Amino acid sequence: MTLGLTLTDLCVNGSGGRVLVQAADLKVPPGTLLGITGASGAGKTTLLHAIAGIVPSEGSIRWGETNFSKLSDHARTAFRARNMGMVFQDFLLFDDLSAHDNARLAAMFAPRAERAEITVRAKQHLSELGLTDPERHVASYSGGERQRVALARALAADPAVVLADEPTAALDRRAADRVIHDLVAACRERGRTLIAISHDTHLLDAMDRVVHVTDGHLAAQVPA
Ligand SMILES: Nc1ncnc2c1ncn2[C@@H]1O[C@H](COP(=O)(O)OP(=O)(O)OP(=O)(O)O)[C@@H](O)[C@H]1O
């Protein structure tokens, strides 16, 4: 399954009525790899959080045939759990858990029938991403390894969409290039839609399209 995104007249307001993000029109066909870039504080993370339904917004967000903005909070959370894998800036890994337990976290929230499959897939992704000691606690993992655990976790539920916020930010060039390769391959192989915020030109070069956020506004779409 693959899902495209259509944003229409999206607006995110912050405290004090400040407009944080405005996007009149953005279409991301299913299977597209989209980069989002722009200056620090421009509103990229806020935009990604709105796209994921984590922060409230006005306007319309459609994922495939689903009018995401019209769903109840509960239905939106369920839709996100079923369809979106998220790789956030600070990884949000649990240090006291092993790489495998972190990667199969989605199994805790999945219907009983899908749990075993997620657990198996988590292990498989860790192995494919070169993490050969999945039972070790992630507290002792390097930055690049932690980023790959976060990626394995995002992929374990076999999501139609992957959302990533600066997935290479904390990594040296070699580790970053490996994460870019793995992320792009995981999406291309399964026709997943990828939306990734980055300043990294290597990552942006690997995308199909790149959009710029300037002072909360989405600017014209240009080829990567
Ligand atoms: N709930 C909120 N209320 C008010 N302002 C907010 C809120 N959330 C974020 N902001 C502000 O909105 C602006 C955009 O933040 P955001 O994190 O989206 O930027 P960014 O482009 O991702 O930046 P960076 O590249 O530094 O991560 C910042 O000035 C931030 O302080």
Short mmCIF file of N, CA and C in Angstrom, two decimals, residues 47-123:
data_model
loop_
_atom_site.label_atom_id
_atom_site.label_comp_id
_atom_site.label_asym_id
_atom_site.label_seq_id
_atom_site.Cartn_x
_atom_site.Cartn_y
_atom_site.Cartn_z
N LEU A 47 5.66 22.05 10.29
CA LEU A 47 4.95 21.56 9.11
C LEU A 47 4.87 20.03 9.13
N LEU A 48 5.98 19.36 9.44
CA LEU A 48 5.99 17.90 9.45
C LEU A 48 5.04 17.37 10.54
N HIS A 49 5.04 18.03 11.69
CA HIS A 49 4.14 17.60 12.77
C HIS A 49 2.67 17.80 12.37
N ALA A 50 2.39 18.86 11.62
CA ALA A 50 1.01 19.06 11.15
C ALA A 50 0.63 17.97 10.15
N ILE A 51 1.57 17.64 9.26
CA ILE A 51 1.32 16.60 8.26
C ILE A 51 1.04 15.26 8.94
N ALA A 52 1.70 15.04 10.10
CA ALA A 52 1.50 13.79 10.84
C ALA A 52 0.31 13.88 11.79
N GLY A 53 -0.31 15.06 11.86
CA GLY A 53 -1.47 15.22 12.75
C GLY A 53 -1.09 15.30 14.21
N ILE A 54 0.16 15.65 14.50
CA ILE A 54 0.62 15.74 15.89
C ILE A 54 0.30 17.12 16.47
N VAL A 55 0.32 18.15 15.62
CA VAL A 55 -0.12 19.47 16.09
C VAL A 55 -1.39 19.87 15.31
N PRO A 56 -2.29 20.59 15.98
CA PRO A 56 -3.53 20.97 15.32
C PRO A 56 -3.27 21.98 14.20
N SER A 57 -4.09 21.91 13.17
CA SER A 57 -3.93 22.84 12.04
C SER A 57 -5.30 23.13 11.43
N GLU A 58 -5.34 24.23 10.65
CA GLU A 58 -6.54 24.54 9.88
C GLU A 58 -6.28 24.15 8.43
N GLY A 59 -7.36 24.04 7.64
CA GLY A 59 -7.20 23.65 6.25
C GLY A 59 -7.35 22.16 6.09
N SER A 60 -6.91 21.66 4.95
CA SER A 60 -7.16 20.24 4.64
C SER A 60 -5.87 19.46 4.43
N ILE A 61 -5.80 18.31 5.09
CA ILE A 61 -4.70 17.36 4.90
C ILE A 61 -5.34 16.05 4.44
N ARG A 62 -5.04 15.65 3.23
CA ARG A 62 -5.57 14.37 2.73
C ARG A 62 -4.42 13.39 2.54
N TRP A 63 -4.55 12.23 3.13
CA TRP A 63 -3.62 11.13 2.87
C TRP A 63 -4.38 10.11 2.04
N GLY A 64 -4.04 9.97 0.77
CA GLY A 64 -4.81 9.09 -0.11
C GLY A 64 -6.25 9.56 -0.13
N GLU A 65 -7.18 8.66 0.11
CA GLU A 65 -8.61 8.99 0.09
C GLU A 65 -9.08 9.49 1.45
N THR A 66 -8.19 9.49 2.44
CA THR A 66 -8.60 9.84 3.81
C THR A 66 -8.45 11.33 4.07
N ASN A 67 -9.53 11.97 4.47
CA ASN A 67 -9.47 13.38 4.86
C ASN A 67 -8.99 13.42 6.32
N PHE A 68 -7.68 13.46 6.45
CA PHE A 68 -7.01 13.30 7.73
C PHE A 68 -7.46 14.37 8.74
N SER A 69 -7.66 15.59 8.24
CA SER A 69 -8.02 16.69 9.15
C SER A 69 -9.41 16.52 9.75
N LYS A 70 -10.23 15.67 9.13
CA LYS A 70 -11.60 15.52 9.63
C LYS A 70 -11.73 14.35 10.62
N LEU A 71 -10.65 13.60 10.81
CA LEU A 71 -10.73 12.44 11.70
C LEU A 71 -10.77 12.89 13.16
N SER A 72 -11.37 12.06 14.00
CA SER A 72 -11.30 12.30 15.45
C SER A 72 -9.86 12.07 15.90
N ASP A 73 -9.51 12.56 17.09
CA ASP A 73 -8.14 12.36 17.59
C ASP A 73 -7.79 10.86 17.62
N HIS A 74 -8.75 10.07 18.08
CA HIS A 74 -8.53 8.64 18.21
C HIS A 74 -8.28 8.01 16.82
N ALA A 75 -9.12 8.38 15.85
CA ALA A 75 -9.00 7.81 14.51
C ALA A 75 -7.69 8.27 13.85
N ARG A 76 -7.30 9.52 14.13
CA ARG A 76 -6.05 10.04 13.55
C ARG A 76 -4.84 9.30 14.13
N THR A 77 -4.88 9.04 15.42
CA THR A 77 -3.78 8.28 16.06
C THR A 77 -3.71 6.88 15.48
N ALA A 78 -4.86 6.26 15.29
CA ALA A 78 -4.89 4.90 14.73
C ALA A 78 -4.38 4.90 13.29
N PHE A 79 -4.77 5.91 12.51
CA PHE A 79 -4.33 6.03 11.12
C PHE A 79 -2.81 6.20 11.07
N ARG A 80 -2.30 7.05 11.98
CA ARG A 80 -0.85 7.29 12.04
C ARG A 80 -0.10 6.00 12.39
N ALA A 81 -0.62 5.28 13.38
CA ALA A 81 0.05 4.04 13.81
C ALA A 81 0.06 3.01 12.68
N ARG A 82 -1.00 3.01 11.88
CA ARG A 82 -1.13 2.00 10.83
C ARG A 82 -0.30 2.37 9.59
N ASN A 83 -0.18 3.67 9.32
CA ASN A 83 0.35 4.07 8.01
C ASN A 83 1.67 4.84 8.02
N MET A 84 2.06 5.39 9.18
CA MET A 84 3.23 6.28 9.18
C MET A 84 4.34 5.76 10.07
N GLY A 85 5.55 5.72 9.51
CA GLY A 85 6.73 5.44 10.32
C GLY A 85 7.46 6.76 10.52
N MET A 86 7.81 7.07 11.76
CA MET A 86 8.41 8.38 12.02
C MET A 86 9.82 8.27 12.59
N VAL A 87 10.72 9.05 12.00
CA VAL A 87 12.11 9.09 12.48
C VAL A 87 12.36 10.53 12.91
N PHE A 88 12.31 10.77 14.21
CA PHE A 88 12.42 12.14 14.70
C PHE A 88 13.85 12.49 15.09
N GLN A 89 14.06 13.80 15.23
CA GLN A 89 15.40 14.36 15.42
C GLN A 89 16.14 13.75 16.62
N ASP A 90 15.42 13.59 17.73
CA ASP A 90 16.09 13.10 18.93
C ASP A 90 15.91 11.59 19.09
N PHE A 91 15.49 10.93 18.02
CA PHE A 91 15.33 9.47 17.94
C PHE A 91 14.22 8.92 18.85
N LEU A 92 14.06 9.50 20.07
CA LEU A 92 13.06 8.99 21.02
C LEU A 92 13.21 7.50 21.27
N LEU A 93 14.45 7.07 21.45
CA LEU A 93 14.70 5.67 21.80
C LEU A 93 14.68 5.52 23.32
N PHE A 94 14.37 4.34 23.78
CA PHE A 94 14.40 4.04 25.22
C PHE A 94 15.73 3.38 25.54
N ASP A 95 16.58 4.13 26.26
CA ASP A 95 17.95 3.66 26.54
C ASP A 95 18.00 2.33 27.27
N ASP A 96 17.00 2.09 28.11
CA ASP A 96 17.03 0.87 28.93
C ASP A 96 16.50 -0.36 28.18
N LEU A 97 16.11 -0.16 26.94
CA LEU A 97 15.64 -1.30 26.15
C LEU A 97 16.68 -1.66 25.11
N SER A 98 16.62 -2.91 24.67
CA SER A 98 17.53 -3.36 23.61
C SER A 98 17.11 -2.72 22.29
N ALA A 99 18.01 -2.84 21.30
CA ALA A 99 17.69 -2.34 19.95
C ALA A 99 16.43 -3.03 19.44
N HIS A 100 16.32 -4.33 19.68
CA HIS A 100 15.17 -5.08 19.18
C HIS A 100 13.88 -4.62 19.84
N ASP A 101 13.92 -4.43 21.16
CA ASP A 101 12.71 -3.98 21.86
C ASP A 101 12.31 -2.58 21.40
N ASN A 102 13.30 -1.71 21.16
CA ASN A 102 12.98 -0.40 20.62
C ASN A 102 12.35 -0.52 19.23
N ALA A 103 12.95 -1.37 18.41
CA ALA A 103 12.49 -1.46 17.01
C ALA A 103 11.11 -2.08 16.90
N ARG A 104 10.73 -2.93 17.88
CA ARG A 104 9.42 -3.57 17.75
C ARG A 104 8.36 -2.89 18.63
N LEU A 105 8.63 -1.65 19.02
CA LEU A 105 7.72 -0.93 19.90
C LEU A 105 6.29 -0.87 19.35
N ALA A 106 6.18 -0.75 18.02
CA ALA A 106 4.85 -0.64 17.40
C ALA A 106 3.99 -1.85 17.72
N ALA A 107 4.63 -2.99 18.03
CA ALA A 107 3.87 -4.20 18.33
C ALA A 107 3.00 -4.02 19.57
N MET A 108 3.45 -3.14 20.48
CA MET A 108 2.69 -2.91 21.72
C MET A 108 1.32 -2.32 21.44
N PHE A 109 1.23 -1.55 20.35
CA PHE A 109 -0.01 -0.83 20.06
C PHE A 109 -0.80 -1.48 18.91
N ALA A 110 -0.22 -2.50 18.31
CA ALA A 110 -0.85 -3.11 17.14
C ALA A 110 -1.87 -4.17 17.57
N PRO A 111 -2.83 -4.48 16.69
CA PRO A 111 -3.75 -5.58 16.98
C PRO A 111 -2.95 -6.86 17.22
N ARG A 112 -3.47 -7.70 18.10
CA ARG A 112 -2.75 -8.91 18.52
C ARG A 112 -2.22 -9.71 17.31
N ALA A 113 -3.04 -9.83 16.27
CA ALA A 113 -2.70 -10.67 15.11
C ALA A 113 -1.45 -10.15 14.38
N GLU A 114 -1.13 -8.84 14.55
CA GLU A 114 0.00 -8.28 13.79
C GLU A 114 1.30 -8.22 14.60
N ARG A 115 1.20 -8.53 15.89
CA ARG A 115 2.36 -8.30 16.77
C ARG A 115 3.57 -9.15 16.41
N ALA A 116 3.33 -10.44 16.15
CA ALA A 116 4.45 -11.34 15.86
C ALA A 116 5.16 -10.90 14.58
N GLU A 117 4.36 -10.47 13.62
CA GLU A 117 4.92 -10.04 12.33
C GLU A 117 5.81 -8.80 12.51
N ILE A 118 5.36 -7.86 13.34
CA ILE A 118 6.14 -6.63 13.58
C ILE A 118 7.46 -7.00 14.27
N THR A 119 7.38 -7.92 15.23
CA THR A 119 8.58 -8.35 15.96
C THR A 119 9.60 -8.97 15.00
N VAL A 120 9.11 -9.80 14.10
CA VAL A 120 10.01 -10.44 13.12
C VAL A 120 10.60 -9.39 12.19
N ARG A 121 9.74 -8.49 11.72
CA ARG A 121 10.21 -7.47 10.77
C ARG A 121 11.23 -6.55 11.43
N ALA A 122 11.01 -6.23 12.72
CA ALA A 122 11.96 -5.36 13.44
C ALA A 122 13.34 -5.99 13.43
N LYS A 123 13.40 -7.27 13.70
CA LYS A 123 14.70 -7.96 13.75
C LYS A 123 15.34 -7.98 12.36
#
